[in-house]
Short mmCIF file of C-alpha atoms in Angstrom, two decimals:
data_model
loop_
_atom_site.label_atom_id
_atom_site.label_comp_id
_atom_site.label_asym_id
_atom_site.label_seq_id
_atom_site.Cartn_x
_atom_site.Cartn_y
_atom_site.Cartn_z
CA MET A 1478 108.00 103.08 140.26
CA LEU A 1479 110.91 104.05 141.25
CA LEU A 1480 112.52 101.35 139.38
CA ALA A 1481 110.22 102.87 136.20
CA THR A 1482 112.13 106.59 136.82
CA LEU A 1483 116.32 105.06 137.32
CA ALA A 1484 115.02 103.35 133.46
CA THR A 1485 113.72 106.93 132.20
CA LEU A 1486 117.13 108.69 133.36
CA MET A 1487 119.18 105.91 132.21
CA VAL A 1488 118.27 106.43 128.70
CA PRO A 1489 119.86 108.92 127.21
CA ALA A 1490 118.19 111.84 125.71
CA HIS A 1491 118.73 111.35 122.33
CA ALA A 1492 116.76 108.21 122.88
CA HIS A 1493 113.96 109.33 123.04
CA ALA A 1494 114.51 112.29 120.70
CA GLN A 1495 114.82 110.19 117.74
CA GLY A 1496 111.97 107.54 119.29
CA GLY A 1497 109.73 108.30 115.92
CA ARG A 1498 112.20 107.29 113.61
CA LYS A 1499 112.78 103.66 113.47
CA LEU A 1500 114.44 100.86 111.08
CA ASP A 1501 111.01 97.78 110.59
CA ILE A 1502 111.55 94.77 108.67
CA GLN A 1503 108.76 92.20 108.52
CA PRO A 1504 108.84 89.25 107.04
CA GLN A 1505 104.49 89.32 105.54
CA HIS A 1506 104.97 85.91 103.64
CA ASP A 1507 106.61 82.76 103.39
CA LEU A 1508 108.78 82.14 100.22
CA LEU A 1509 106.71 78.58 99.71
CA PHE A 1510 106.42 75.30 97.25
CA GLY A 1511 103.43 73.86 96.73
CA THR A 1512 103.42 69.75 95.39
CA VAL A 1513 106.34 69.20 93.48
CA ILE A 1514 106.58 65.02 91.14
CA ALA A 1515 110.15 63.27 91.30
CA GLY A 1516 112.76 64.57 88.38
CA VAL A 1517 109.98 67.80 88.26
CA PRO A 1518 112.04 71.55 89.38
CA ALA A 1519 109.65 73.52 90.99
CA ARG A 1520 109.23 77.36 90.47
CA THR A 1521 107.47 80.10 92.17
CA PRO A 1522 108.53 83.09 90.52
CA PRO A 1523 108.58 86.53 92.45
CA VAL A 1524 105.22 87.60 91.24
CA ASP A 1525 103.46 84.59 92.06
CA GLY A 1526 101.62 86.73 95.07
CA ALA A 1527 100.53 82.97 96.64
CA ARG A 1528 103.76 81.22 97.06
CA ALA A 1529 106.69 84.37 97.19
CA GLY A 1530 108.25 84.75 100.03
CA GLN A 1531 107.37 89.13 100.75
CA PHE A 1532 109.59 91.09 103.96
CA ALA A 1533 107.53 94.42 104.65
CA LEU A 1534 110.25 97.52 105.22
CA THR A 1535 109.15 100.72 106.76
CA GLY A 1536 111.97 103.60 108.22
CA PRO A 1537 112.95 107.05 107.13
CA ASN A 1538 111.48 108.21 104.07
CA ARG A 1539 113.33 107.57 100.62
CA SER A 1540 115.97 105.98 103.20
CA THR A 1541 118.40 104.44 100.51
CA VAL A 1542 119.12 101.12 101.97
CA GLU A 1543 121.25 97.91 100.47
CA LEU A 1544 119.76 94.46 100.50
CA VAL A 1545 121.71 91.37 100.64
CA PHE A 1546 120.46 87.94 100.26
CA SER A 1547 122.57 84.31 101.10
CA LEU A 1548 120.71 82.11 100.08
CA PRO A 1549 121.83 78.46 100.59
CA ALA A 1550 122.26 75.85 96.91
CA THR A 1551 121.25 73.14 99.34
CA MET A 1552 118.55 72.33 101.25
CA VAL A 1553 119.77 70.03 103.87
CA SER A 1554 117.72 66.60 105.59
CA ALA A 1555 117.76 65.68 109.25
CA SER A 1556 119.61 62.00 107.13
CA GLY A 1557 122.51 63.72 105.13
CA ALA A 1558 120.40 64.36 102.14
CA THR A 1559 120.17 67.33 99.67
CA MET A 1560 118.45 69.12 97.57
CA PRO A 1561 119.36 72.12 95.33
CA LEU A 1562 117.98 75.34 95.63
CA THR A 1563 118.13 78.52 93.44
CA PHE A 1564 117.63 81.50 92.61
CA GLY A 1565 118.07 82.99 89.15
CA ALA A 1566 118.36 86.96 87.68
CA SER A 1567 115.32 88.20 88.11
CA ASP A 1568 113.63 85.86 90.72
CA ALA A 1569 113.92 88.73 93.43
CA GLY A 1570 112.24 92.23 93.48
CA VAL A 1571 110.70 95.68 95.01
CA SER A 1572 108.01 97.84 95.22
CA ALA A 1573 107.09 101.46 96.64
CA THR A 1574 104.14 100.58 96.45
CA GLY A 1575 103.90 97.40 98.17
CA ALA A 1576 101.61 95.91 95.37
CA ILE A 1577 102.97 92.59 93.74
CA THR A 1578 102.22 93.02 90.72
CA ASP A 1579 104.39 97.01 90.72
CA GLN A 1580 107.83 95.31 91.48
CA VAL A 1581 111.20 96.53 89.64
CA SER A 1582 112.97 93.00 89.29
CA PHE A 1583 116.56 92.06 90.75
CA ASP A 1584 119.33 89.47 91.31
CA PRO A 1585 119.16 88.34 94.69
CA ARG A 1586 122.42 86.55 94.10
CA LEU A 1587 123.92 89.78 94.36
CA PRO A 1588 123.63 93.60 96.58
CA TYR A 1589 120.88 96.44 95.46
CA THR A 1590 120.62 98.94 96.48
CA THR A 1591 116.97 101.16 96.69
CA SER A 1592 114.88 103.77 98.00
CA LEU A 1593 112.49 103.44 100.60
CA SER A 1594 109.23 104.99 99.38
CA LYS A 1595 107.68 109.10 100.14
CA THR A 1596 106.60 107.94 103.16
CA GLY A 1597 108.92 105.42 104.13
CA ARG A 1598 107.64 101.92 103.07
CA LEU A 1599 109.61 99.42 101.08
CA THR A 1600 108.04 95.34 99.34
CA VAL A 1601 110.04 92.60 98.82
CA PHE A 1602 109.61 89.86 97.26
CA LEU A 1603 111.78 86.52 96.78
CA GLY A 1604 111.13 83.14 94.25
CA GLY A 1605 113.14 80.48 94.21
CA MET A 1606 113.62 76.78 92.37
CA VAL A 1607 113.83 73.58 93.57
CA THR A 1608 115.06 70.55 92.19
CA PRO A 1609 113.84 66.86 93.39
CA SER A 1610 115.95 64.74 92.13
CA ALA A 1611 113.98 61.60 90.77
CA SER A 1612 114.79 59.53 93.24
CA GLN A 1613 114.84 61.69 95.49
CA ARG A 1614 114.73 60.66 99.76
CA ALA A 1615 111.91 61.61 101.76
CA GLY A 1616 112.42 63.68 105.01
CA GLY A 1617 111.99 67.13 106.72
CA TYR A 1618 114.40 69.34 104.43
CA THR A 1619 115.97 72.87 106.14
CA ALA A 1620 117.58 75.70 104.89
CA THR A 1621 118.23 79.79 105.66
CA VAL A 1622 117.31 82.66 103.42
CA THR A 1623 119.23 86.01 105.17
CA LEU A 1624 118.04 89.82 104.58
CA THR A 1625 120.86 91.81 105.08
CA VAL A 1626 118.95 95.05 105.23
CA ALA A 1627 121.57 97.87 105.95
CA VAL A 1628 121.06 102.15 105.95
CA THR A 1629 123.33 103.55 103.47
CA SER A 1630 121.94 107.21 104.23
CA LEU A 1631 123.75 107.06 107.23
CA MET B 1129 99.79 62.84 87.52
CA LYS B 1130 100.31 65.30 90.17
CA PHE B 1131 98.45 65.37 93.70
CA VAL B 1132 98.30 68.78 95.64
CA ALA B 1133 98.18 69.04 100.00
CA THR B 1134 98.71 72.02 101.88
CA PRO B 1135 101.28 71.65 103.93
CA SER B 1136 99.12 70.21 107.61
CA ARG B 1137 97.56 67.63 105.26
CA SER B 1138 100.31 66.47 102.85
CA VAL B 1139 101.37 63.75 105.46
CA ALA B 1140 97.66 62.12 105.51
CA PHE B 1141 96.94 61.85 102.70
CA PHE B 1142 100.00 60.69 102.03
CA ARG B 1143 99.93 58.11 104.17
CA ALA B 1144 96.36 57.27 102.27
CA LEU B 1145 98.01 57.10 99.50
CA ALA B 1146 100.68 54.31 100.72
CA ARG B 1147 97.74 52.28 102.76
CA ARG B 1148 95.65 52.22 98.85
CA LEU B 1149 98.68 50.97 96.89
CA SER B 1150 101.85 49.16 97.21
CA PRO B 1151 105.04 49.79 98.79
CA ALA B 1152 106.38 49.67 95.42
CA LEU B 1153 104.07 51.54 93.69
CA PHE B 1154 104.43 53.73 95.73
CA GLY B 1155 107.99 53.82 95.07
CA ALA B 1156 107.77 53.74 91.38
CA LEU B 1157 105.34 56.34 90.98
CA SER B 1158 108.53 59.00 93.32
CA LEU B 1159 105.59 62.08 93.78
CA LEU B 1160 107.27 64.27 96.48
CA ALA B 1161 105.60 66.59 98.10
CA VAL B 1162 107.15 69.22 99.14
CA SER B 1163 105.19 71.26 101.39
CA ALA B 1164 105.64 73.95 103.64
CA ALA B 1165 106.18 74.11 107.51
CA ALA B 1166 108.39 77.12 106.71
CA ALA B 1167 107.30 79.03 110.27
CA ARG B 1168 106.65 82.35 109.97
CA ALA B 1169 110.48 84.42 109.85
CA GLN B 1170 109.82 87.31 112.51
CA GLY B 1171 111.63 91.03 112.86
CA VAL B 1172 112.77 92.75 115.06
CA LEU B 1173 111.66 97.17 115.24
CA VAL B 1174 115.28 99.22 116.09
CA ALA B 1175 115.22 102.76 116.48
CA PRO B 1176 116.62 105.03 115.95
CA PRO B 1177 118.65 103.56 112.60
CA GLY B 1178 122.23 105.17 113.48
CA VAL B 1179 123.13 105.34 116.61
CA PHE B 1180 125.21 109.43 117.82
CA ILE B 1181 127.24 108.38 120.71
CA ASP B 1182 129.31 111.29 122.69
CA HIS B 1183 132.45 110.29 124.14
CA ARG B 1184 131.46 112.12 127.18
CA ALA B 1185 128.79 109.68 128.36
CA ARG B 1186 130.60 106.53 126.31
CA SER B 1187 127.35 105.25 126.09
CA GLY B 1188 124.06 105.19 123.69
CA SER B 1189 121.09 103.15 123.02
CA VAL B 1190 118.89 101.16 120.33
CA GLU B 1191 115.84 99.93 121.53
CA LEU B 1192 114.07 97.14 119.92
CA TYR B 1193 110.57 95.94 119.39
CA ASN B 1194 108.68 92.30 118.61
CA PRO B 1195 105.45 93.62 117.28
CA GLY B 1196 105.37 90.26 116.55
CA THR B 1197 103.04 86.84 117.18
CA GLN B 1198 106.15 84.38 118.07
CA THR B 1199 109.46 85.06 119.60
CA VAL B 1200 112.19 86.08 118.27
CA GLU B 1201 116.45 85.27 118.96
CA VAL B 1202 118.54 88.15 118.83
CA SER B 1203 122.13 88.66 118.20
CA ILE B 1204 123.60 92.15 118.68
CA SER B 1205 127.88 92.32 116.67
CA THR B 1206 129.68 95.01 115.53
CA ILE B 1207 130.99 95.40 111.72
CA PHE B 1208 133.20 98.82 110.61
CA GLY B 1209 131.52 100.17 108.05
CA TYR B 1210 130.35 103.82 106.02
CA PRO B 1211 128.70 103.96 102.72
CA VAL B 1212 129.57 104.44 99.17
CA THR B 1213 128.89 104.60 95.50
CA ASP B 1214 129.80 102.13 92.59
CA SER B 1215 130.20 103.22 89.58
CA THR B 1216 126.98 103.14 88.06
CA GLY B 1217 125.69 106.14 91.27
CA GLN B 1218 124.08 103.63 93.98
CA VAL B 1219 124.96 103.88 97.31
CA THR B 1220 126.02 100.56 99.10
CA LEU B 1221 128.04 99.89 102.06
CA PHE B 1222 131.64 99.06 102.36
CA THR B 1223 132.90 96.55 105.49
CA SER B 1224 135.46 95.10 106.56
CA ASP B 1225 136.26 92.53 109.28
CA HIS B 1226 139.82 94.34 109.82
CA PRO B 1227 139.93 98.05 109.08
CA ASP B 1228 143.79 99.22 108.84
CA SER B 1229 145.01 101.50 111.68
CA THR B 1230 144.21 104.67 109.94
CA GLN B 1231 140.45 103.20 109.18
CA PRO B 1232 138.46 105.73 112.03
CA SER B 1233 136.95 102.49 112.98
CA ALA B 1234 134.77 101.58 116.87
CA ALA B 1235 133.80 98.77 116.22
CA GLY B 1236 136.52 96.79 118.03
CA TRP B 1237 135.61 98.61 121.18
CA LEU B 1238 132.18 99.81 120.58
CA GLN B 1239 129.84 96.30 122.37
CA ALA B 1240 126.42 95.94 123.28
CA TYR B 1241 125.07 94.92 126.48
CA PRO B 1242 123.10 92.41 126.37
CA ARG B 1243 124.39 91.00 122.83
CA ARG B 1244 121.52 88.62 122.68
CA LEU B 1245 118.46 88.11 123.93
CA THR B 1246 115.32 87.25 123.27
CA LEU B 1247 111.78 88.98 122.72
CA ARG B 1248 108.68 87.57 123.19
CA PRO B 1249 105.33 89.33 121.43
CA ARG B 1250 105.24 92.93 122.03
CA GLU B 1251 108.01 93.00 123.91
CA ARG B 1252 110.32 95.82 123.67
CA GLN B 1253 113.83 95.65 124.88
CA THR B 1254 117.00 98.90 125.04
CA VAL B 1255 120.16 97.13 123.70
CA ARG B 1256 122.90 99.90 125.51
CA ILE B 1257 125.98 100.97 123.40
CA LEU B 1258 128.82 101.06 125.42
CA GLY B 1259 132.40 102.92 123.94
CA ARG B 1260 135.17 101.47 125.54
CA PRO B 1261 138.67 103.71 123.13
CA PRO B 1262 141.62 103.32 123.90
CA GLN B 1263 143.09 105.79 126.09
CA THR B 1264 145.20 107.85 124.02
CA LEU B 1265 141.74 108.01 121.14
CA ALA B 1266 142.26 110.78 118.94
CA ASP B 1267 139.46 113.64 118.69
CA GLY B 1268 137.14 113.25 116.07
CA GLU B 1269 134.55 110.99 114.12
CA TYR B 1270 134.51 106.90 114.80
CA TRP B 1271 132.02 104.33 112.48
CA SER B 1272 131.29 101.08 113.02
CA ARG B 1273 127.52 99.54 112.05
CA LEU B 1274 125.44 97.87 114.70
CA VAL B 1275 124.06 94.01 112.69
CA ILE B 1276 120.83 92.88 114.48
CA THR B 1277 120.40 90.16 113.39
CA ALA B 1278 116.36 88.16 114.57
CA LYS B 1279 115.84 84.58 114.05
CA GLY B 1280 111.84 82.91 114.46
CA ALA B 1281 111.10 80.01 116.09
CA THR B 1282 113.49 76.80 115.54
CA LEU B 1283 111.35 75.20 112.67
CA PRO B 1284 108.64 72.98 112.94
CA VAL B 1285 109.76 70.11 110.34
CA THR B 1286 107.24 67.50 111.36
CA ALA B 1287 108.39 65.13 107.70
CA SER B 1288 109.02 61.91 107.59
CA ALA B 1289 109.79 58.96 108.96
CA ASP B 1290 107.05 57.19 107.10
CA SER B 1291 108.08 57.42 104.56
CA ALA B 1292 105.41 59.66 102.96
CA GLY B 1293 106.67 62.84 101.71
CA ILE B 1294 109.01 65.69 101.18
CA SER B 1295 108.42 68.64 103.50
CA ILE B 1296 110.25 72.46 102.48
CA GLY B 1297 111.65 74.03 106.14
CA LEU B 1298 112.96 77.69 104.94
CA SER B 1299 113.57 79.31 107.46
CA MET B 1300 114.30 83.16 107.10
CA GLU B 1301 116.54 85.21 108.79
CA VAL B 1302 117.26 89.37 109.11
CA ARG B 1303 119.62 90.94 109.56
CA THR B 1304 119.61 95.46 110.28
CA VAL B 1305 122.55 97.17 109.73
CA VAL B 1306 122.48 100.44 111.30
CA ALA B 1307 125.41 103.00 112.13
CA VAL B 1308 127.04 104.42 115.21
CA LEU B 1309 128.50 107.25 115.26
CA TYR B 1310 131.42 108.19 118.42
CA ARG B 1311 132.40 112.05 118.21
CA LYS B 1312 135.13 112.76 120.91
CA GLY B 1313 135.85 116.85 121.39
CA ARG B 1314 135.54 119.39 118.26
CA LEU B 1315 134.01 118.52 115.24
CA ASN B 1316 133.86 120.21 112.25
CA THR B 1317 132.63 118.90 108.75
CA GLY B 1318 130.94 120.04 105.33
CA VAL B 1319 130.46 119.36 102.07
CA ALA B 1320 131.86 119.96 98.56
CA LEU B 1321 129.92 119.93 95.58
CA SER B 1322 131.74 119.38 92.93
CA ASP B 1323 131.68 117.45 88.69
CA VAL B 1324 127.62 117.58 87.71
CA HIS B 1325 126.79 115.35 84.74
CA THR B 1326 123.52 114.65 83.18
CA ALA B 1327 122.62 111.68 81.51
CA LEU B 1328 118.60 110.83 79.98
CA SER B 1329 117.59 107.48 80.40
CA ARG B 1330 116.82 105.57 77.71
CA GLY B 1331 114.01 105.84 77.04
CA GLY B 1332 114.15 109.52 77.88
CA ASP B 1333 111.33 109.46 80.88
CA SER B 1334 114.46 110.11 83.20
CA LEU B 1335 117.13 112.41 83.74
CA TYR B 1336 120.09 111.28 86.42
CA VAL B 1337 122.40 113.30 87.55
CA ARG B 1338 125.25 112.68 88.85
CA THR B 1339 127.88 114.90 91.39
CA ARG B 1340 131.25 114.58 93.16
CA LEU B 1341 130.45 115.24 96.90
CA GLU B 1342 133.37 115.73 99.35
CA ARG B 1343 133.54 115.92 102.72
CA GLN B 1344 134.72 118.49 104.93
CA GLY B 1345 136.55 118.58 107.75
CA ASN B 1346 136.92 115.62 110.37
CA ALA B 1347 132.31 114.06 110.78
CA ALA B 1348 131.21 112.61 108.25
CA PHE B 1349 128.42 114.69 105.97
CA ILE B 1350 125.30 114.15 106.78
CA GLY B 1351 122.93 115.82 104.41
CA VAL B 1352 120.65 115.36 101.66
CA LEU B 1353 121.11 116.42 97.88
CA HIS B 1354 118.73 117.57 95.83
CA VAL B 1355 118.05 118.16 92.56
CA ALA B 1356 115.36 120.47 90.23
CA LEU B 1357 114.64 121.32 86.62
CA GLU B 1358 113.48 123.94 85.74
CA ARG B 1359 111.94 126.67 83.62
CA PRO B 1360 115.38 129.47 82.13
CA GLY B 1361 115.83 132.30 83.60
CA GLU B 1362 113.28 131.46 86.70
CA SER B 1363 113.78 130.00 89.87
CA GLY B 1364 111.91 128.82 92.75
CA VAL B 1365 109.85 126.20 93.84
CA GLY B 1366 107.06 127.46 90.95
CA ALA B 1367 109.89 127.16 88.10
CA ARG B 1368 110.52 123.88 88.84
CA LEU B 1369 109.13 121.55 86.91
CA ALA B 1370 110.62 118.46 87.97
CA GLN B 1371 112.92 117.47 90.97
CA GLY B 1372 114.22 114.79 93.19
CA SER B 1373 116.66 114.17 96.37
CA LEU B 1374 118.49 111.95 98.36
CA PRO B 1375 119.29 111.91 102.06
CA LEU B 1376 122.65 110.83 102.16
CA ALA B 1377 126.35 110.90 104.19
CA VAL B 1378 129.12 111.81 102.91
CA TYR B 1379 131.99 109.42 104.92
CA TYR B 1380 135.18 110.21 102.46
CA ASP B 1381 133.59 110.96 98.75
CA LEU B 1382 131.12 109.57 97.01
CA SER B 1383 129.26 110.03 93.39
CA PRO B 1384 124.97 108.81 93.63
CA ARG B 1385 122.67 109.12 90.87
CA VAL B 1386 119.79 110.84 91.83
CA ALA B 1387 116.58 110.19 89.03
CA ILE B 1388 113.87 112.73 87.73
CA PRO B 1389 111.25 112.23 86.04
CA VAL B 1390 110.86 114.36 82.61
CA VAL B 1391 108.85 112.24 80.54
CA GLN B 1392 105.93 115.46 80.69
CA VAL B 1393 109.33 117.65 80.40
CA ALA B 1394 108.55 119.43 76.82
CA PRO B 1395 112.45 119.16 74.71
CA GLY B 1396 113.90 122.03 75.66
CA ALA B 1397 116.87 124.00 77.31
CA TYR B 1398 116.25 124.37 81.49
CA THR B 1399 118.19 125.65 84.79
CA LEU B 1400 119.27 121.99 86.72
CA ARG B 1401 119.91 123.61 89.94
CA VAL B 1402 121.78 120.41 92.78
CA TRP B 1403 122.19 121.70 96.58
CA VAL B 1404 122.94 119.86 99.56
CA ASP B 1405 121.69 120.48 103.40
CA THR B 1406 121.34 119.10 105.93
CA ASP B 1407 117.86 118.68 105.87
CA ARG B 1408 117.39 116.08 107.60
CA GLU B 1409 113.73 114.08 108.44
CA ASP B 1410 115.25 111.25 110.45
CA VAL B 1411 117.80 112.52 112.50
CA ALA B 1412 117.67 114.88 115.52
CA ARG B 1413 118.23 118.49 114.44
CA GLU B 1414 120.91 118.73 117.50
CA LEU B 1415 122.72 115.33 115.98
CA ILE B 1416 123.60 117.29 113.52
CA LEU B 1417 126.79 119.11 112.59
CA PRO B 1418 126.45 121.97 111.12
CA SER B 1419 126.97 123.13 107.80
CA LYS B 1420 126.56 125.98 104.81
CA MET B 1421 124.73 125.11 101.85
CA VAL B 1422 126.47 124.10 98.65
CA ARG B 1423 124.91 124.54 95.40
CA ASP B 1424 124.99 124.26 91.89
CA SER B 1425 123.68 124.83 89.11
CA ALA B 1426 124.03 123.22 84.89
CA THR B 1427 122.44 123.53 81.65
CA VAL B 1428 120.45 120.72 80.56
CA VAL B 1429 119.25 120.45 77.18
CA ILE B 1430 115.94 117.31 76.93
CA PRO B 1431 115.58 116.64 73.26
CA PRO B 1432 112.94 116.05 70.64
CA ARG B 1433 111.56 112.71 71.55
CA PRO B 1434 111.97 109.89 69.18
#
């Protein structure tokens, strides 16, 4: 009890005053690629509801945010083999309603500025393409996609 | 020929296939199962989106919360930055790892405690931001950005010593960048509004309004830019045919663009009203430096649509 009280006292008053104001970015769906045939590229468009990557943003109403993807060019296996991973000019989109059919397309290779909706919501979609070679080595391939969301209205 | 396999089934599927086919034939087919063994990425909730630190306290805090079902590794760093506008009026974030001495950067002497932490599902933690400014710090406002990186659990990429196929583990990280403003001494702010101009979108359904905003005083101006299209000779809410707003922060100057829908507005001449106030929903009122509302207006003609 005493510790809890002390902990409360240690939090500045303005932190409590801003308690209802938050920024939340939650990945909703991984970017998936189904089964591919060797030597045949496999593309997932951002409007593919089953496979496109999805991030849900919640924050202050109408806040402006800058979205920056860090996109790997290759995936690497434990043995050091690589597989190209590419992203095109229309491989990302945003939707204020959250509907995948209601996207404004953008190039995930470039920074993109947008606003949260009147109710403080935004959904970001990401597609991409893998290009396995005809002699692609079997194994587990990994890469990291990073989405940076910067508040620009503060 | 195409095989479809779910992540959990793919290895077994290819093992069965390999048993039926000779190794040579299997290899010749060169079938690759690219499955999605990716771990579900995780983000953290950050509150508030802007941290204000008074020099007398020299500390502030952000609260992090993991609403997900996986443990998240979080790291926190600082960088100097502030919003600017690009040539199209989009507000972007200027950042610099090495700001020069004329820049009011707090990034070099603000530290987060802890800088690395692990948040289990449904766990929250307060991160304290401590200022250790130089003794000679002059009165004024000093800026930084807090970069909060959330990383999900390590990927369970299980394929594939058995050469049965290929699996992909696309790890996804989320970084959240929020503002930190460190304030010392007497501060004042304001904004000057000028150069209001407009352009119609290509289809004529939106009116783009741009204006130049220049900060006054010695602290960032935090407020909202409003634009409204009104019937000529009238004013007030009842006269507004279209309107829009943009919350913003003017650290030096901005030339932002606001789009308002005019597809329902008949061709003709209208009054465009532009004003800037400090009525922000996302910042506690006591943290907003007082400033006078500024306003301007212009006549706008909506042409007949083709």
